[in-house]
Tab-separated table of C-alpha atoms and ligand atoms in Angstrom:
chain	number	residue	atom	x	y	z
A	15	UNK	CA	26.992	105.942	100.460
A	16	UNK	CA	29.963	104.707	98.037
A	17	UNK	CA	29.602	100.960	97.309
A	18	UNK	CA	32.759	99.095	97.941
A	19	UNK	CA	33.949	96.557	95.603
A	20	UNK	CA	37.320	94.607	95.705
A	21	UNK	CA	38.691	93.126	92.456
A	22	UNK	CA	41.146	90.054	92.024
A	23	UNK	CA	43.848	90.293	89.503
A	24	UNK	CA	43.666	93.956	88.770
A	25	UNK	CA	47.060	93.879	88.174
A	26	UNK	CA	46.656	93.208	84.100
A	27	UNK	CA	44.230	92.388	81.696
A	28	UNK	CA	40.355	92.411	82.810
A	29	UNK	CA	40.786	92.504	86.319
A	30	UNK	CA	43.039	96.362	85.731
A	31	UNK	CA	40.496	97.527	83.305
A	32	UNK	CA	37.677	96.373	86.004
A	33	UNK	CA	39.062	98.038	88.659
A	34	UNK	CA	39.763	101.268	86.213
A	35	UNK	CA	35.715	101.560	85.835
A	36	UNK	CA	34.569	100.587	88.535
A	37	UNK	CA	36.462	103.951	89.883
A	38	UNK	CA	34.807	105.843	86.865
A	39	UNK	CA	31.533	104.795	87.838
A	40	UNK	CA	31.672	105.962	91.264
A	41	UNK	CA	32.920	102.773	93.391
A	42	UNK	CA	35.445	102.544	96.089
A	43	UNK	CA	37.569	99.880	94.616
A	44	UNK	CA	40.380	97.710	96.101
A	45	UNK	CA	42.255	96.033	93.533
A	46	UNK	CA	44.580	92.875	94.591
A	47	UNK	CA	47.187	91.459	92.781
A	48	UNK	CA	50.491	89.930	93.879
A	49	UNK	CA	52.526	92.508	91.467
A	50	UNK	CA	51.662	95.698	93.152
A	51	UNK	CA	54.610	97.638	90.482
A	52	UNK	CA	52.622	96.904	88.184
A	53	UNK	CA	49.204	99.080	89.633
A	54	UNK	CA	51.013	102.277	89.687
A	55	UNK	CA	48.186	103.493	86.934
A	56	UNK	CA	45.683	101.842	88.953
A	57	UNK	CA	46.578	104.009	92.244
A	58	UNK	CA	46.763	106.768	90.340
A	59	UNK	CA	43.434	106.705	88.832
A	60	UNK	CA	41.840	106.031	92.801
A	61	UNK	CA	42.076	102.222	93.210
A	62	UNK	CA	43.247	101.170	96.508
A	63	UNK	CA	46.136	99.131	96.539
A	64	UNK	CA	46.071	95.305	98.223
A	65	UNK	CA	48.953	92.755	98.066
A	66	UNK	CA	47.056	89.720	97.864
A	67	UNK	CA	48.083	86.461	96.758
A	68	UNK	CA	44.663	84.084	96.625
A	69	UNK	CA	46.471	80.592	97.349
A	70	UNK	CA	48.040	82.108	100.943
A	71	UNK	CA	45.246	82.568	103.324
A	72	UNK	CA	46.877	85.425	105.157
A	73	UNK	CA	47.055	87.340	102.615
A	74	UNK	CA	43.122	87.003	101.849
A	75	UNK	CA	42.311	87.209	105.546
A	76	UNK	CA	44.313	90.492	105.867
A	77	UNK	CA	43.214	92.109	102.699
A	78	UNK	CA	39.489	91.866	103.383
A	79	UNK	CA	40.304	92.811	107.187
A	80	UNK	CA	41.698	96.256	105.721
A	81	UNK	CA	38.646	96.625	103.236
A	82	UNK	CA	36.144	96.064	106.404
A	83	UNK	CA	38.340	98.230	108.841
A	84	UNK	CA	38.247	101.052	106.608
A	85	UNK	CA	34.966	100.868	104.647
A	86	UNK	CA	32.665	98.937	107.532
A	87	UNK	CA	31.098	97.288	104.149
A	88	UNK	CA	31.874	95.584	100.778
A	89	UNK	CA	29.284	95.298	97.969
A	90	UNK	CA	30.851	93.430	95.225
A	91	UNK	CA	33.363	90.776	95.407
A	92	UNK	CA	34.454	90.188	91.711
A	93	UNK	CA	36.747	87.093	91.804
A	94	UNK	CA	38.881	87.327	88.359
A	95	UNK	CA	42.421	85.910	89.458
A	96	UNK	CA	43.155	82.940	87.689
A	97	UNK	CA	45.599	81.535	85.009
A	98	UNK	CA	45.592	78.702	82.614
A	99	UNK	CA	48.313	76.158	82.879
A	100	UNK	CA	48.154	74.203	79.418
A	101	UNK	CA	49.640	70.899	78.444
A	102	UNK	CA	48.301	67.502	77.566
A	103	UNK	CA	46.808	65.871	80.831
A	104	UNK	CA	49.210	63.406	81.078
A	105	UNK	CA	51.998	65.618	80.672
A	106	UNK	CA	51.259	68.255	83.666
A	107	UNK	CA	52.265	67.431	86.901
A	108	UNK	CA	49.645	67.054	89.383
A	109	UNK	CA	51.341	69.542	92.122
A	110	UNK	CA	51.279	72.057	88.945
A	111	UNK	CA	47.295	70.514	88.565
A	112	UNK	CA	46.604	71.144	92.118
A	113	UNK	CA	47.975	74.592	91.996
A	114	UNK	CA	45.792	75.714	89.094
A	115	UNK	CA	42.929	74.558	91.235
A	116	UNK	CA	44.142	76.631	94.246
A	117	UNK	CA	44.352	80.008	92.436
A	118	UNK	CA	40.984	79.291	90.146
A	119	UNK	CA	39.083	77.836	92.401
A	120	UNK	CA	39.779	77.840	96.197
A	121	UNK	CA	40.997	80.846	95.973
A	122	UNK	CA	37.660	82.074	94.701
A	123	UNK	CA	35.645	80.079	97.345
A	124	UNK	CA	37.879	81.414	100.546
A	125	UNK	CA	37.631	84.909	99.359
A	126	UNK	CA	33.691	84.279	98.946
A	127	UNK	CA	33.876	82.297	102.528
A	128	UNK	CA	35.678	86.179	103.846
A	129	UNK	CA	32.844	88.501	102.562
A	130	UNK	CA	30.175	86.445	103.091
A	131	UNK	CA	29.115	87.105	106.644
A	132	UNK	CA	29.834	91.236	105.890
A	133	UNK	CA	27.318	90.748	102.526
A	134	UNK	CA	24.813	88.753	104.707
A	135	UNK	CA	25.083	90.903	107.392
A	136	UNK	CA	23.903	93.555	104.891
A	137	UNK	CA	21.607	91.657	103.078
A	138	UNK	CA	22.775	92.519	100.147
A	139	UNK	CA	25.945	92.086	98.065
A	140	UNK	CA	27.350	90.551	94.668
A	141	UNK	CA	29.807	87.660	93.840
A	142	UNK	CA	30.692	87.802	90.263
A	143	UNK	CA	33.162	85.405	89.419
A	144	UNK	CA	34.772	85.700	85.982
A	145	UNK	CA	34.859	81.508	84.493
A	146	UNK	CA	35.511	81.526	80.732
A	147	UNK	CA	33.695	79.909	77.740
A	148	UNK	CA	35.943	77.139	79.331
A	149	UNK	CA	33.331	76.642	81.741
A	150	UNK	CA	31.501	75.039	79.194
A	151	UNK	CA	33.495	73.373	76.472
A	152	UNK	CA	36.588	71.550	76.476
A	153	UNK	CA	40.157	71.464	74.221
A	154	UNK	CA	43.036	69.028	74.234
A	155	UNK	CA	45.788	70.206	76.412
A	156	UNK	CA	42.949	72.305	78.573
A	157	UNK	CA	41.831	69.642	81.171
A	158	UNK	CA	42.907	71.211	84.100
A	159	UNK	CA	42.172	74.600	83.099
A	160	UNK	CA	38.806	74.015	81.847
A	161	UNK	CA	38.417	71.574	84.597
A	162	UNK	CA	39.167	74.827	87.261
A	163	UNK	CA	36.628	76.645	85.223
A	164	UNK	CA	33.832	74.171	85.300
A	165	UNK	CA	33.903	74.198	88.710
A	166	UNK	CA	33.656	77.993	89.118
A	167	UNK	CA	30.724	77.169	87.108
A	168	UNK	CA	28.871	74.479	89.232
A	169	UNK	CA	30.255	76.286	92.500
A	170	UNK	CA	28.601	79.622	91.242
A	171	UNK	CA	25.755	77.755	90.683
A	172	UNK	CA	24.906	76.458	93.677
A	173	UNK	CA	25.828	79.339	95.519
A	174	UNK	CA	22.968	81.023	94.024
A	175	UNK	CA	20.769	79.346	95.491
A	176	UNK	CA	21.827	79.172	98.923
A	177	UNK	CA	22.705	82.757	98.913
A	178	UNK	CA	18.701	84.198	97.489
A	179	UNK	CA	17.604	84.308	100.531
A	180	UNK	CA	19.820	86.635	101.649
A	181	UNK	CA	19.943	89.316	98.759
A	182	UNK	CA	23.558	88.523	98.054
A	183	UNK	CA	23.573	87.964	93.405
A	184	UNK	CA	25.823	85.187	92.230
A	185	UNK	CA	26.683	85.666	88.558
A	186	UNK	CA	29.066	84.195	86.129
A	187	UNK	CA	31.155	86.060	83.646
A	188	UNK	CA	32.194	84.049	80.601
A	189	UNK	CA	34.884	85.790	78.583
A	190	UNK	CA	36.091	84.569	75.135
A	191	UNK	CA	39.345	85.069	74.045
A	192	UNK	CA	40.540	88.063	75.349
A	193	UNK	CA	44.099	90.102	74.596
A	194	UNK	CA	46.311	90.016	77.983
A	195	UNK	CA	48.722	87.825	79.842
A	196	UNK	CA	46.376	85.513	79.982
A	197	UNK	CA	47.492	83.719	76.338
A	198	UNK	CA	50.971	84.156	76.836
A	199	UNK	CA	51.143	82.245	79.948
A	200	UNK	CA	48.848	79.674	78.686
A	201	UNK	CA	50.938	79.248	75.337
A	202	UNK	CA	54.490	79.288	77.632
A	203	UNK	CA	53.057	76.711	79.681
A	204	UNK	CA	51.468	74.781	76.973
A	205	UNK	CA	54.961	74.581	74.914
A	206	UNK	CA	57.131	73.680	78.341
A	207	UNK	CA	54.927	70.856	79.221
A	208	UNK	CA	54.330	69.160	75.841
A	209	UNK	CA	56.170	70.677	73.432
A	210	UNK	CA	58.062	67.788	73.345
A	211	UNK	CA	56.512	64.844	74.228
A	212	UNK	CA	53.893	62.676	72.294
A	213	UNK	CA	51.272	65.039	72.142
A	214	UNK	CA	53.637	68.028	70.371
A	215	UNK	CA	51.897	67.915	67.074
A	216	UNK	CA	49.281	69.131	68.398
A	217	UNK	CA	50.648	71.080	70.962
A	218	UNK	CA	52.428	72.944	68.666
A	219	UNK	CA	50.082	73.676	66.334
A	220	UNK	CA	47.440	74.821	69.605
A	221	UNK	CA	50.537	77.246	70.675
A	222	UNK	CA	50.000	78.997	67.234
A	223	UNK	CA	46.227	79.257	68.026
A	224	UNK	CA	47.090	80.998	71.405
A	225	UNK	CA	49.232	83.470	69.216
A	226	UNK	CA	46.568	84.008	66.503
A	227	UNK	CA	43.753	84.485	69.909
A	228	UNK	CA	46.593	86.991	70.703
A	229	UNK	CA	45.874	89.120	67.670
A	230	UNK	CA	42.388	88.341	67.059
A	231	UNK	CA	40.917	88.262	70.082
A	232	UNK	CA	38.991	91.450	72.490
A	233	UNK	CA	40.331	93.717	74.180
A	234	UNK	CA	40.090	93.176	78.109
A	235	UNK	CA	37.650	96.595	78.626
A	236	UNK	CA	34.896	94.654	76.648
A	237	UNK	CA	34.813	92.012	79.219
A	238	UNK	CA	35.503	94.745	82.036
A	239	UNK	CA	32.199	96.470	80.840
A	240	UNK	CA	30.460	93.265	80.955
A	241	UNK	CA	31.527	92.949	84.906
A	242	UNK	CA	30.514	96.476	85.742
A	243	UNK	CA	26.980	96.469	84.144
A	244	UNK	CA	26.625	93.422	86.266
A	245	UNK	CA	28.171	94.712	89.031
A	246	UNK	CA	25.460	98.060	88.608
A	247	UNK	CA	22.138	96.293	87.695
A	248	UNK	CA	19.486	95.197	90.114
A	249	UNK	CA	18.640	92.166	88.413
A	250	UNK	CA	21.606	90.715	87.058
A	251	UNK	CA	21.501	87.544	84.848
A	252	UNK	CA	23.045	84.636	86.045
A	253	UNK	CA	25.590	84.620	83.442
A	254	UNK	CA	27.154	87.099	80.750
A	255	UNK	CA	29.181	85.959	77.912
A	256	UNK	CA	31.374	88.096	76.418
A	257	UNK	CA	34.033	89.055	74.301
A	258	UNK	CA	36.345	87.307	71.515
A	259	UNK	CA	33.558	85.058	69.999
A	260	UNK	CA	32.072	83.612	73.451
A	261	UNK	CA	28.334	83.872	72.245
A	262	UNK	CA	28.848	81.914	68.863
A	263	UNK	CA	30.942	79.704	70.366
A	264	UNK	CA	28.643	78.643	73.037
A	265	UNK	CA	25.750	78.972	70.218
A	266	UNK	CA	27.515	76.045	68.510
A	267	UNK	CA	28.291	74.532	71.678
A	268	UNK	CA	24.618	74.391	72.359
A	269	UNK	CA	23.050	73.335	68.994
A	270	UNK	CA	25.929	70.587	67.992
A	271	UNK	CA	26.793	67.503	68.908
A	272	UNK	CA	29.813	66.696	71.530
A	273	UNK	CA	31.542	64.844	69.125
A	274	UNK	CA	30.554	67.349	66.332
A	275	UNK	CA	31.627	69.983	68.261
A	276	UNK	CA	35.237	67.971	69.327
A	277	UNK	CA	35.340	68.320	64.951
A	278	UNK	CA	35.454	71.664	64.748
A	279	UNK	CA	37.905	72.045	67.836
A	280	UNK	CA	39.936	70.096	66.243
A	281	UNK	CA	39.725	71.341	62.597
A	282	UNK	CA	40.460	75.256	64.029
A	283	UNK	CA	43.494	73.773	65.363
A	284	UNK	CA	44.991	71.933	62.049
B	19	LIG	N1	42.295	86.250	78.425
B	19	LIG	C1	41.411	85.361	78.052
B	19	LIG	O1	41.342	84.980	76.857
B	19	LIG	C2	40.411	84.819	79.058
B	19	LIG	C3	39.307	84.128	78.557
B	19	LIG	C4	38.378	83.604	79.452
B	19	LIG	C5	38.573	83.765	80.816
B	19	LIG	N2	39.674	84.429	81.284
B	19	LIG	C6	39.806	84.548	82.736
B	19	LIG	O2	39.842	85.916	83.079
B	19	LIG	C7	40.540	86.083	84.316
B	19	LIG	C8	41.537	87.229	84.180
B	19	LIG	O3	42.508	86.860	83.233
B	19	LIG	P1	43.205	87.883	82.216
B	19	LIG	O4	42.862	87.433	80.856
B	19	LIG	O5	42.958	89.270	82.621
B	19	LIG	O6	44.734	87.433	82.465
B	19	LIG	P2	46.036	88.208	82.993
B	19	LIG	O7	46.244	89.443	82.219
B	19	LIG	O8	47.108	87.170	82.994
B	19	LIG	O9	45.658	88.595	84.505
B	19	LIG	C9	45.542	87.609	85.499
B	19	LIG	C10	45.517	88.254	86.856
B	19	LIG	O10	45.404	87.220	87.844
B	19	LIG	C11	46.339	87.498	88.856
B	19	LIG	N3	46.820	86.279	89.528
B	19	LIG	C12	47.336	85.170	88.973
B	19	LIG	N4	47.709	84.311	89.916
B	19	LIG	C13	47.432	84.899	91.106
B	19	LIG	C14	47.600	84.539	92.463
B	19	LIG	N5	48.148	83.362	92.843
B	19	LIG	N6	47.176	85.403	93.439
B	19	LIG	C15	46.641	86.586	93.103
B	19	LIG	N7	46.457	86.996	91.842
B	19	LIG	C16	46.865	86.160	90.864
B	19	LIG	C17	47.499	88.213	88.182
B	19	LIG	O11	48.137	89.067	89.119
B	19	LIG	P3	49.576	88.824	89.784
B	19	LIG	O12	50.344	87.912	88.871
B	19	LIG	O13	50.154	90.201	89.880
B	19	LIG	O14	49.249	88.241	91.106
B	19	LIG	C18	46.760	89.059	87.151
B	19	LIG	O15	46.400	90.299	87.703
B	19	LIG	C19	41.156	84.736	84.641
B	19	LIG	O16	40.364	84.076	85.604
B	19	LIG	C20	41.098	83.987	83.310
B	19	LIG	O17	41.063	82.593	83.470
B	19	LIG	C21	40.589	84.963	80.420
């Protein structure tokens, strides 16, 4: 029997090139997105289509409805929507905060809260939810985002555990900096919401980061491959990092001090 996997945010980046090899490797994959024009490729290549956007229930209620009523199973839930609204902390509205929280976050949970009694029901099934090397280090102008992301982080966590017992895999995909939307948005949002303020020294000089991550960075199938040898091994780990420098960076993370480590942050960005 096909396994059935639905991916978030296929529409670009990892989330497209996810859904793209999870096909290849033999899965029946539903990709969501809100921008269906943009999954024309996608369709083509065998991904099934969902209009889903992850902070309106309906839209997650119906889209895992269709999934069930056609498949009578889902396998792997891989929850990779998200978005990263920059700007210093006390710069970014907290309606714009909150929002950030609903797509990275609750979003994540009430699609996990949908498949959950399917997955248990079959005692088996995989979450992977795709966090960041945000997850686990911070950067001015990043509260919220990172804050979304270590969250993921202590949400996947604990899910773990309560989910062992019934053979459902929680794991944790940390990407580094990765080519796609992704840095774009987070450098347009970065630039509206403190460009000009107090904090634009800074800000300006992180926007030119973002561009440089642009060039620099991996390309989204590295990450994609990451999900899908998770997604196919028995014994997953409980997190991957990968991509755009996330293992050195959570290497240095790991063997240096915080303030140290708030040094080099800093130092990349002058
Ligand atoms: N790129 C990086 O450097 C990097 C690094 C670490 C972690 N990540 C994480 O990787 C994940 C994928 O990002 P990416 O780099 O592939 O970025 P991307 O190219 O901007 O793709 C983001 C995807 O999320 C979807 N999305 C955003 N808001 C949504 C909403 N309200 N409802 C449904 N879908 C929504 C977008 O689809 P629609 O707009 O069509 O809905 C799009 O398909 C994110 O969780 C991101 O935080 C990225």
């Amino acid at each position: 029997m096909k396994k059935v996997a639905l991916v978030t945010g296929a529409s670009s980046g990892i989330g497209k090139e996810t859904a793209r090899l999870l096909v290849q490797k033999g899965y029946t994959v539903y990709g969501a997105a809100r921008r269906l024009e943009k999954m024309g490729e996608l369709k083509e290549a065998g991904v099934k289509l969902i209009a889903m956007d992850v902070t309106d229930d309906a839209s997650m209620v119906n889209g895992v409805n269709e999934i069930l009523k056609n498949e009578e199973r889902i396998d792997i839930l891989v929850n990779n929507a998200g978005y990263g609204s920059y700007g210093a902390l006390e710069d970014v509205p907290i309606s714009e905060a909150k929002y950030q929280f609903e797509v990275n976050i609750f979003g994540l949970a009430r699609l996990t809260q949908l498949v959950l009694p399917f997955m248990r029901n079959q005692h088996s099934g995989k979450i992977i939810n795709v966090s960041s090397i945000g997850g686990s280090i911070g950067e001015p102008h990043g509260s919220w985002y990172h804050a979304t992301k270590f969250a993921v982080e202590g949400l996947s966590d604990s899910l773990r555990m309560e989910l062992k017992e019934f053979g459902i895999d929680v794991v944790i995909i940390k990407p580094g900096a990765i080519i796609t939307e992704w840095g774009t948005i987070a450098r347009q949002n970065l630039l509206k919401v403190s460009g000009n303020t107090d904090y634009k020294t800074l800000a300006n000089k992180h926007a030119k980061m973002f561009e440089n991550a642009d060039k620099h960075g991996s390309q989204p199938i590295v990450v994609a491959k990451t999900i899908v040898k998770a997604a196919i091994s028995r014994h997953p780990k409980t997190r991957y990092a990968t991509g755009g420098g996330a293992k050195i960076i959570l290497f240095l993370r790991k063997i240096l001090s915080d303030k140290m480590f708030d040094k080099m942050v800093l130092s990349v960005m002058r």
